XYZ file of C-alpha atoms in Angstrom:
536
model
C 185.155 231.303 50.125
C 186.374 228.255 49.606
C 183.141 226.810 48.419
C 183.101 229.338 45.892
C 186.696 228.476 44.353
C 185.970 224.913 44.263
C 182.684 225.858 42.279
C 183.962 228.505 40.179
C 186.569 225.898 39.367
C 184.411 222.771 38.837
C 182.475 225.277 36.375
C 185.561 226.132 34.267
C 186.404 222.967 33.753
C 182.611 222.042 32.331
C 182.672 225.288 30.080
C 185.657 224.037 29.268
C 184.748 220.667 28.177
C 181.427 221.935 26.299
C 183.568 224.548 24.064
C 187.360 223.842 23.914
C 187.279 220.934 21.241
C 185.028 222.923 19.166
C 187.948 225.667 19.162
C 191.274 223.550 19.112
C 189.978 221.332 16.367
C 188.805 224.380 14.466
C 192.407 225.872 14.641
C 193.976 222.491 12.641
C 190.748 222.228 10.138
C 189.877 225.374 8.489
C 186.775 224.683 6.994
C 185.537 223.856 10.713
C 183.324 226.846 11.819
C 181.630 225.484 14.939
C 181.781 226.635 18.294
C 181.434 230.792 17.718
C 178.274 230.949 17.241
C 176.512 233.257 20.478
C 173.204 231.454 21.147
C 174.834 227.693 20.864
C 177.554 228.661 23.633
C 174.463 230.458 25.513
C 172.935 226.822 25.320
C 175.760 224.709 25.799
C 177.252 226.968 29.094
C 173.458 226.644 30.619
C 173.258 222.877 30.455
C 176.724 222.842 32.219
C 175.605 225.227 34.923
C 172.639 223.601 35.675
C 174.463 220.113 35.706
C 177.062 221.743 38.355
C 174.083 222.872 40.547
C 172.103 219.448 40.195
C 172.253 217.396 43.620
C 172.091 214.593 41.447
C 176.152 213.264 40.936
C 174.971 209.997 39.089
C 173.051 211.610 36.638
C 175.625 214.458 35.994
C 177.916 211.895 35.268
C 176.080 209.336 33.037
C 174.873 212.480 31.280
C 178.656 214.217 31.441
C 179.598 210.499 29.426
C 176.825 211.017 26.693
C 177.401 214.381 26.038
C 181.360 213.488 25.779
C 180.233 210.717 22.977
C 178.232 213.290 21.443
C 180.737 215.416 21.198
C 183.497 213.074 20.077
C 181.556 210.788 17.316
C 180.389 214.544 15.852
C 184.294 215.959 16.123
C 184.854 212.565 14.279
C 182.125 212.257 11.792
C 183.458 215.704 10.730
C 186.973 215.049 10.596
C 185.838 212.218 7.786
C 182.873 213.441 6.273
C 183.566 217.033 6.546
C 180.146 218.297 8.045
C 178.127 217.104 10.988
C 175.715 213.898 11.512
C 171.837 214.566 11.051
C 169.354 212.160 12.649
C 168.758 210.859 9.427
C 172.959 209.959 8.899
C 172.011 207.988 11.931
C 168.977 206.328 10.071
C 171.025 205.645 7.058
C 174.166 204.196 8.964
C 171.755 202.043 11.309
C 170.414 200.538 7.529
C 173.703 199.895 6.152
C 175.590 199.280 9.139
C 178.257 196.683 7.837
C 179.506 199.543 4.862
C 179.234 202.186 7.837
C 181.389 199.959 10.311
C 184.054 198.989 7.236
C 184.481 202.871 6.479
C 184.507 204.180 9.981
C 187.324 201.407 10.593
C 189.136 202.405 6.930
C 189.027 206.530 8.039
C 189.731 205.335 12.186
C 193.252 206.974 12.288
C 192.583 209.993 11.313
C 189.434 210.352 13.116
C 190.875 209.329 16.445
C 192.965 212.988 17.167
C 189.575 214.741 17.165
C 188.328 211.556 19.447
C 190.999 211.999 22.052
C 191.013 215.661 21.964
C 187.231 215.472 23.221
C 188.015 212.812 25.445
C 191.082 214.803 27.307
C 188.358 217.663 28.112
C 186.259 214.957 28.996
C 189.042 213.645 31.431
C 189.453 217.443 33.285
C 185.595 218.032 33.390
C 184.959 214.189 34.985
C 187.909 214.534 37.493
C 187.159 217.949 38.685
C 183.235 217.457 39.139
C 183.891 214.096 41.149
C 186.808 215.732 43.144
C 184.881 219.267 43.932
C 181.167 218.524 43.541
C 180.339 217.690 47.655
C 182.309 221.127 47.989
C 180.544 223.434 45.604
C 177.426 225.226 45.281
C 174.232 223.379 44.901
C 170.552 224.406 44.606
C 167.901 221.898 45.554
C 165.360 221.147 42.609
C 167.366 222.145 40.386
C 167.928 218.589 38.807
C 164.145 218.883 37.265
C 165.181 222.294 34.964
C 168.540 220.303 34.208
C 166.466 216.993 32.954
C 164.093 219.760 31.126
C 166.458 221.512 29.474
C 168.731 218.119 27.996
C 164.868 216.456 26.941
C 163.557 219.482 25.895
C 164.601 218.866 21.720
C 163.244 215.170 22.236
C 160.140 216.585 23.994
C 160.504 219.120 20.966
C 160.710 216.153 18.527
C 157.955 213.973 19.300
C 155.236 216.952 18.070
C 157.437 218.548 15.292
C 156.439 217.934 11.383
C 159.592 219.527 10.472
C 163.120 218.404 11.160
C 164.582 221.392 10.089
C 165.382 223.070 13.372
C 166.930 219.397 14.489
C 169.348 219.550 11.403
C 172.590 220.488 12.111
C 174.078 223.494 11.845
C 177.612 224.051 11.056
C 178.080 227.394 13.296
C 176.878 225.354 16.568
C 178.636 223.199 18.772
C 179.809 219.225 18.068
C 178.013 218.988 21.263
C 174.531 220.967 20.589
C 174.542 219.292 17.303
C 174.976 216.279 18.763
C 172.177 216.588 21.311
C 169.955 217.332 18.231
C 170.385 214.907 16.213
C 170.053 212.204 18.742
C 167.034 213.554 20.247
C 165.477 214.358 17.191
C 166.478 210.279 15.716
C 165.600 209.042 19.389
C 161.521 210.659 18.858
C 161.390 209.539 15.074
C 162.327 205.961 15.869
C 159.703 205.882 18.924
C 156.839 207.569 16.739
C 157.688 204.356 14.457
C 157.676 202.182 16.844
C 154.032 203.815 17.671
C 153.197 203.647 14.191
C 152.659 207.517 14.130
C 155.394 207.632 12.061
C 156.141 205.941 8.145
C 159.863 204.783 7.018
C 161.331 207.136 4.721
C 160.822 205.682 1.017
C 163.593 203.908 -0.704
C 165.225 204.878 -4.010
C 167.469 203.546 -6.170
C 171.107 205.299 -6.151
C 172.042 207.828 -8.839
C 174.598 207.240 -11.680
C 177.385 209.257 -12.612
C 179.475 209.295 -15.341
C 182.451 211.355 -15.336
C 184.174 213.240 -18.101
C 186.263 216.460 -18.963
C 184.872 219.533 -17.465
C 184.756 222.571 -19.171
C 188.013 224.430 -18.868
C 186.818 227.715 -17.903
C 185.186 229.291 -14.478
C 182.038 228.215 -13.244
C 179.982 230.708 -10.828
C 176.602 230.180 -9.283
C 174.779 233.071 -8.381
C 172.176 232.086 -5.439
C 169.293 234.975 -5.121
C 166.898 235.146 -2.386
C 163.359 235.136 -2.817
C 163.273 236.857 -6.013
C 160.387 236.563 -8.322
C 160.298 237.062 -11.925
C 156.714 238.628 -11.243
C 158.682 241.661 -9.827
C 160.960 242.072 -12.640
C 160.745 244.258 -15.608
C 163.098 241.914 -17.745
C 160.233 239.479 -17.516
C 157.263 242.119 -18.521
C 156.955 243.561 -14.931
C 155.200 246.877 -15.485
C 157.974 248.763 -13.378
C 161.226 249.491 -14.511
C 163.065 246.836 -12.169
C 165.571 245.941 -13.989
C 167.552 249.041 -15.649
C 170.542 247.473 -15.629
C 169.582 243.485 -17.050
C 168.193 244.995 -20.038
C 170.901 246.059 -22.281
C 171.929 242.177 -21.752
C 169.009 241.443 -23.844
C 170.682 242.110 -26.936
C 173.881 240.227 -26.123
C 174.149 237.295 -27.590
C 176.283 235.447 -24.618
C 172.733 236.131 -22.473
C 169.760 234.353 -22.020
C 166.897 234.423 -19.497
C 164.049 231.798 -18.723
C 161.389 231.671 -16.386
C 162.051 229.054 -13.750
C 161.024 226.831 -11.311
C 162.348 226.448 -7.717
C 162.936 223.372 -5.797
C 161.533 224.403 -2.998
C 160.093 227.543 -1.001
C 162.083 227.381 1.973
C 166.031 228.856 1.596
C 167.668 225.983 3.287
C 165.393 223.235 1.734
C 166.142 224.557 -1.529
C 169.524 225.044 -0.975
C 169.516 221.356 0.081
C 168.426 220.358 -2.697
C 169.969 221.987 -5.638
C 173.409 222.114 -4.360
C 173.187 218.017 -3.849
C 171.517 217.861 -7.143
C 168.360 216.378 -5.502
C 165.061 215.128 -7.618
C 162.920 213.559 -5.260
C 161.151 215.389 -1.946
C 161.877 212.942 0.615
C 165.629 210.931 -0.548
C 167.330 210.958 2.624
C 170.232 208.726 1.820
C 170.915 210.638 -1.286
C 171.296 214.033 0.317
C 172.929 212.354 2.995
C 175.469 210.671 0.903
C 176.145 213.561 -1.524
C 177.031 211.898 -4.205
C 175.870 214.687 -6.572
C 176.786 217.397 -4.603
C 178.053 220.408 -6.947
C 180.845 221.741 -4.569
C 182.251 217.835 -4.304
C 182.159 217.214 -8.238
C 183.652 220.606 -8.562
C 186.434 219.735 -6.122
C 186.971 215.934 -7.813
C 187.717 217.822 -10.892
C 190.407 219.875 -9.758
C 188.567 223.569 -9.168
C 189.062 225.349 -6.363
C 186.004 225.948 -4.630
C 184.849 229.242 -2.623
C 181.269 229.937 -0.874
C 180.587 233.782 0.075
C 177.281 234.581 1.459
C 175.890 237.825 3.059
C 173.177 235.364 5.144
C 172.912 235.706 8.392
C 172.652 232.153 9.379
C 174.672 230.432 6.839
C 175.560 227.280 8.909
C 172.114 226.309 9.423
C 171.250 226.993 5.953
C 173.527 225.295 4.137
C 174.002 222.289 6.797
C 173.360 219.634 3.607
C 176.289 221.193 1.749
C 179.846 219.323 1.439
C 181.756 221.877 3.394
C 185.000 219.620 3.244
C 185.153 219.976 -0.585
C 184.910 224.104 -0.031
C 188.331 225.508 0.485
C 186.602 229.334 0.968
C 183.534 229.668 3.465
C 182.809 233.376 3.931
C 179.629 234.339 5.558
C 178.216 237.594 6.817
C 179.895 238.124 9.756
C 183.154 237.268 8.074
C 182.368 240.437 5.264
C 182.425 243.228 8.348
C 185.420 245.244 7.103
C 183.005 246.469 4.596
C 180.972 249.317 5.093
C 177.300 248.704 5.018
C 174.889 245.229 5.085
C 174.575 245.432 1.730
C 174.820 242.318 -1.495
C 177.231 244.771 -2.464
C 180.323 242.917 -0.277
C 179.669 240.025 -2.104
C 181.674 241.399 -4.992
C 183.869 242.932 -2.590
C 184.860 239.817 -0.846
C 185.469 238.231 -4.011
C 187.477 240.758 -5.047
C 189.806 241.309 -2.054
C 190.190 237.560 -2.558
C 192.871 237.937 -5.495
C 191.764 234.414 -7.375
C 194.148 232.934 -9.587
C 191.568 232.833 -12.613
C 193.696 230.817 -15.051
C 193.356 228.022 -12.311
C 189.377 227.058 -12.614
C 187.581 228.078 -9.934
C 184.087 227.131 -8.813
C 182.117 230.171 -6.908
C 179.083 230.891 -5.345
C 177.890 234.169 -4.048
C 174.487 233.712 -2.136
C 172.587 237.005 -1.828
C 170.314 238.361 0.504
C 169.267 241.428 -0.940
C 165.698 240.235 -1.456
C 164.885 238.795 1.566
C 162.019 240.314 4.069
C 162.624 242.857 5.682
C 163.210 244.186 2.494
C 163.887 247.530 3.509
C 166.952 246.236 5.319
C 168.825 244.729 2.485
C 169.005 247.729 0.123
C 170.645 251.714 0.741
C 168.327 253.919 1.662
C 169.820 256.189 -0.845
C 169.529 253.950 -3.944
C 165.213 253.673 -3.052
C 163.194 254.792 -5.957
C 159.564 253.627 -4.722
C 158.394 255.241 -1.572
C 157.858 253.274 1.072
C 157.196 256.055 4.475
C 153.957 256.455 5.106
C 152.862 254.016 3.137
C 149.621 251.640 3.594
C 150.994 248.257 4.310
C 150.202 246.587 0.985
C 151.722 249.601 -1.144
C 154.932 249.333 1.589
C 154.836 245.876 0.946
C 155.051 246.042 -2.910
C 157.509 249.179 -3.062
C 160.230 248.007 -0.304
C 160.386 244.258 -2.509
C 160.622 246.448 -5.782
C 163.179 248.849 -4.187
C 164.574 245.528 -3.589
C 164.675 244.128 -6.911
C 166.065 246.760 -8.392
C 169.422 246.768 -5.935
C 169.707 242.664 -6.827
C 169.705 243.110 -10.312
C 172.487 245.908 -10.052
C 174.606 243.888 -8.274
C 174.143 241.034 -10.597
C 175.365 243.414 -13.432
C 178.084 244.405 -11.653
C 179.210 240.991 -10.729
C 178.851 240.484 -14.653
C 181.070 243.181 -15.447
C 183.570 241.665 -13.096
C 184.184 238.810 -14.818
C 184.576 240.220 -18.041
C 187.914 241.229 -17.275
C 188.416 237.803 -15.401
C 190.616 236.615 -18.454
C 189.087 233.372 -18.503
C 186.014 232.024 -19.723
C 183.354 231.862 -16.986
C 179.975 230.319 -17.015
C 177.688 232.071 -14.613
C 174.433 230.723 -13.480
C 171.627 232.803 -12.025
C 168.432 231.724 -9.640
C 167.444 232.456 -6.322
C 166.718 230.055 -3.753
C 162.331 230.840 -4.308
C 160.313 233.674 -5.047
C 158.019 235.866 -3.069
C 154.182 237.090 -2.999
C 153.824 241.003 -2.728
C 150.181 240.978 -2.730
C 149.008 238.407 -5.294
C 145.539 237.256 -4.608
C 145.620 238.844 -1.303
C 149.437 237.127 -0.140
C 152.592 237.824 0.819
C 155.604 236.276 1.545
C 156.830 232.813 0.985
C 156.748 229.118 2.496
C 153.290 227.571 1.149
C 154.010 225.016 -1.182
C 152.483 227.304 -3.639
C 153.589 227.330 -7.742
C 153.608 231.208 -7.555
C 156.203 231.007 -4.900
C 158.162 229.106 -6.905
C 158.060 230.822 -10.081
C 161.774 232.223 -10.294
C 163.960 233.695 -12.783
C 167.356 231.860 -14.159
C 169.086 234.000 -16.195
C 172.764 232.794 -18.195
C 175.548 234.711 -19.057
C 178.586 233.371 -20.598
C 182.120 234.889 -21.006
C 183.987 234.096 -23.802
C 182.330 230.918 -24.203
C 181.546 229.612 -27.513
C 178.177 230.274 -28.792
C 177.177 226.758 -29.188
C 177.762 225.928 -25.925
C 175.429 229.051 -24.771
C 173.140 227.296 -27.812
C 173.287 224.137 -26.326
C 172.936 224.695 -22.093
C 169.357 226.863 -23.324
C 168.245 224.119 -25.726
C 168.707 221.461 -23.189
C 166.813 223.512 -19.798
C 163.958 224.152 -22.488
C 161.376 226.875 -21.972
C 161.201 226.519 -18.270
C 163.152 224.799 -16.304
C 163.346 223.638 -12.875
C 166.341 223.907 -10.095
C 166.796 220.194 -10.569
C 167.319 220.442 -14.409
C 169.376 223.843 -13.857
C 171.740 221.634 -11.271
C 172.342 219.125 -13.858
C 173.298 221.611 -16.311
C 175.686 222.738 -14.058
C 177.000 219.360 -13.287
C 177.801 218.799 -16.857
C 179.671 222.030 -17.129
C 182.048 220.392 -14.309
C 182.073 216.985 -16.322
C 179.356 215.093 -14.410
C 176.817 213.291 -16.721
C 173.714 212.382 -13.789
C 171.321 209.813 -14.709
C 168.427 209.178 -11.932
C 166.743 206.068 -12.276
C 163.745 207.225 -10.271
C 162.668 210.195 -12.233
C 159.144 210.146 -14.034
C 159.277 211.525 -17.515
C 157.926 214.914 -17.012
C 156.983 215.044 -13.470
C 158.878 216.982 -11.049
C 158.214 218.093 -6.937
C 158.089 221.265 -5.240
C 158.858 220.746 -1.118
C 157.434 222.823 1.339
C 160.022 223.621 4.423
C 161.699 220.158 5.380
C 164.169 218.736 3.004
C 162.541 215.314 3.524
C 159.408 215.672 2.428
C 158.119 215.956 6.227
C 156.296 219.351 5.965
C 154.562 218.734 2.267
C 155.028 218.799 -0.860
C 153.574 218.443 -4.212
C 154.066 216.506 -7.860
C 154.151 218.501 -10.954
C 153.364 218.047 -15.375
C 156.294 220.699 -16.785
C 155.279 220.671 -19.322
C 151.486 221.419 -18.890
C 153.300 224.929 -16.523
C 155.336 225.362 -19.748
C 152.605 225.234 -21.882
C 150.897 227.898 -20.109
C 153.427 229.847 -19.095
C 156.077 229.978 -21.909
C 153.893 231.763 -24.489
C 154.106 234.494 -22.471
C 157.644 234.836 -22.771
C 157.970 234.198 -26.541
C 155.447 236.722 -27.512
């Protein structure tokens, strides 16, 4: 019995440890959503279990110390940066390590609460374990599933081609994070050393000039994997778009056939949110100079993210989360009935926005997204999909699809006509889709016809030569990097990018950096295919 207590004890106290910080410091920083998230505390409580039943004290506590750092320096890098440390933050602060050191010693005193509140859990789980550990529960051989399960993302490392499961995510622990991004930096800097590996290229750092913004609402609306193929606003044989169309006549609309910057969610999302033009610039996203929700932020607009994802933190991980004053995710819109795009509006609504103070929103759909049967009511299906043969379910379940996006885009339009102020709202999803092309479905090949997207404008009581202007300046067709600079002008932000090639552009695959492929574009020999389609 009393074996038990001292266990049961010596076990609280390393749960407590692994997930207390993450709560505490969440309950002084708001935009701090770590530490909630199911499988992470699954994780994180198994490494501490397995550490109590080790027969191995030394280890336990050299590895208790690490994960304690861990924990702490990502509490930390938080508290200043406002999101988590990737293995490539480690990369870049390892290059410019006198600029890291002078900033980390500039932001020290407001870091160190987070510090010592990791380090007084630290304190209880190191005291307990030493005092209790002869006296508890141990099981012998257990040490070798403990030593497994801490290696097992550096053993995971050293044969990934992707470092998008090591990224962080902002719904898991400081300390899971933290065991990530080492690992993952530990078995990139060893397959250098091996020469399996190639540095990251360098680029030279973007310029930005800044200016007035616009003084009116700006709203991004994020799809997901929508294809203009699919759409009947863009010649789609089906009627997919009933409620787009009478937009064609109004003269504060336009649409364009697009290009995505990537064909993986987060990837993209990386990329167009930070404003990104090259495949593989790790400092830049890491730096975020250009990222929208900061510039939005710097000029004074209040900034709100609502998404109905389902895994928001680890797709938006590259996103300035301390410039967004609103994070609302899917699990956060569950006093609405249904799983529906629908909340999105909903959400926003319920929010009560001061519109006469600018605002800078996104709503991120989902509606799109495979299964696509999932993300639409049953009761607003128009194509048949039971019974079907797979390709026909395929095609009717995206269309069905399609045609719930596009009415809650026009709903979402109607909202903000009676916003009372003028709003500029942008429209593209994250990539498109295949439903059936040439035999394919699906997304994440780098693939053109994955990326072909739609972007479609509409303005609210904005002049007409500034609707004039924003469509003269994307041209024909343009890209998520061209539509995020458009966007960053609206908020004041002229971008110039020394490394850009005049008329050559990249679509990545499913890493941010490059790391899983990607491939080099002419724009303007796609626009001279594609665009006489659209001006016929």
């Amino acid at each position: 019995m009393q074996q038990f207590k001292y266990t049961l004890l010596t076990l609280l106290a390393l749960w407590a440890f692994a997930l207390m910080p993450d709560v505490i410091y969440g309950l002084f920083n708001h935009n701090y959503l770590a530490g909630y998230n199911f499988k992470s505390i699954i994780i994180t409580l198994l490494l501490m279990v397995f550490m109590l039943l080790s027969r191995t004290p030394k280890l336990n506590n050299i590895v208790l110390l690490i994960m304690a750092l861990m924990q702490a320096s990502e509490l930390m890098y938080f508290q200043y940066f406002g999101g988590f440390y990737s293995a490539f933050d480690m990369v870049l602060m390892m290059g410019e390590m006198h600029d890291a050191l002078i900033g980390f010693a500039d932001g020290l005193k407001f870091m160190l609460p987070a510090f010592f509140l990791s380090m007084a859990f630290y304190g209880l789980a190191y005291f307990t374990y030493n005092k209790y550990h002869k006296t508890s529960f141990t099981v012998p051989y257990i040490s070798v599933l403990f030593v497994l399960l801490l290696t097992l993302p550096f053993l995971q490392s050293l044969g990934s081609k992707s470092s998008q499961k090591y990224q962080p995510n902002i719904a898991h622990s400081a300390m899971k994070n933290g065991l990530y991004s080492v690992s993952f930096f530990s078995a990139r800097q060893l397959k250098m050393i091996l020469g399996l590996r190639k540095e990251m290229p360098s680029y030279q750092p973007y310029q930005l000039s800044k200016g007035e913004p616009a003084d009116a609402n700006i709203v991004i609306l994020m799809g997901e994997s929508l294809s203009y193929y699919n759409m009947g606003l863009y010649g789609y044989q089906r009627d997919t778009t009933p409620d787009l169309m009478p937009y064609k006549q109004d003269p504060n609309f336009f649409y364009l056939p697009a290009i995505s910057s990537a064909v993986s969610t987060r990837v993209s999302l990386s990329l167009f949110f930070n404003t990104v033009y090259e495949p593989n610039n790790a400092v830049h996203i890491s730096k975020m100079d250009t990222a929208l929700f900061r510039l939005a932020k710097r000029q004074g607009f209040e900034t709100h993210y609502i998404t109905t994802q389902k895994n928001a933190g680890g797709l938006t991980y590259a996103f300035s989360l301390g410039d967004i004053d609103t994070w609302k995710e899917d699990k956060h819109l569950d006093q609405f009935d249904g799983d529906y795009d629908d909340r999105l509006l909903l959400e926003l609504n319920s929010m009560n926005l001061d519109y006469n103070k600018p605002q800078f929103i996104t709503l991120h759909m989902r509606s799109a997204h495979a299964p696509y049967v999932a993300n639409y009511p049953k009761t607003q299906e128009v194509y048949p999909v039971d019974e079907q043969p797979y390709e026909k379910y395929m095609l009717n379940s995206y269309d069905n699809s399609v045609l719930y996006t596009q009415k809650v885009i026009a709903n979402i339009y109607e909202f903000f006509k009676d916003s009372g102020k003028p709003t500029y709202i942008f429209f593209t999803p994250d990539h498109g889709e295949l439903t059936g092309q040439d035999g394919r479905f699906g997304h994440n090949a780098v693939d053109m016809d994955i990326a072909r997207v739609p972007f479609m404008f509409y303005g609210v009581d904005i002049p007409k030569n500034e609707i004039t202007r924003i469509k003269k300046e994307l041209g024909c067709m343009p890209n998520h990097y061209l539509i995020s600079l458009q966007v960053a002008k609206v908020l004041g932000y002229d971008i110039k990018n020394p490394n850009e090639e005049q008329g050559k552009y990249y679509l990545n695959g499913t890493d941010v950096f490059g790391e899983a492929g990607f491939m080099q574009y002419d724009l303007k020999q796609i626009q001279d295919k594609t665009c006489p389609e659209f001006s016929k």
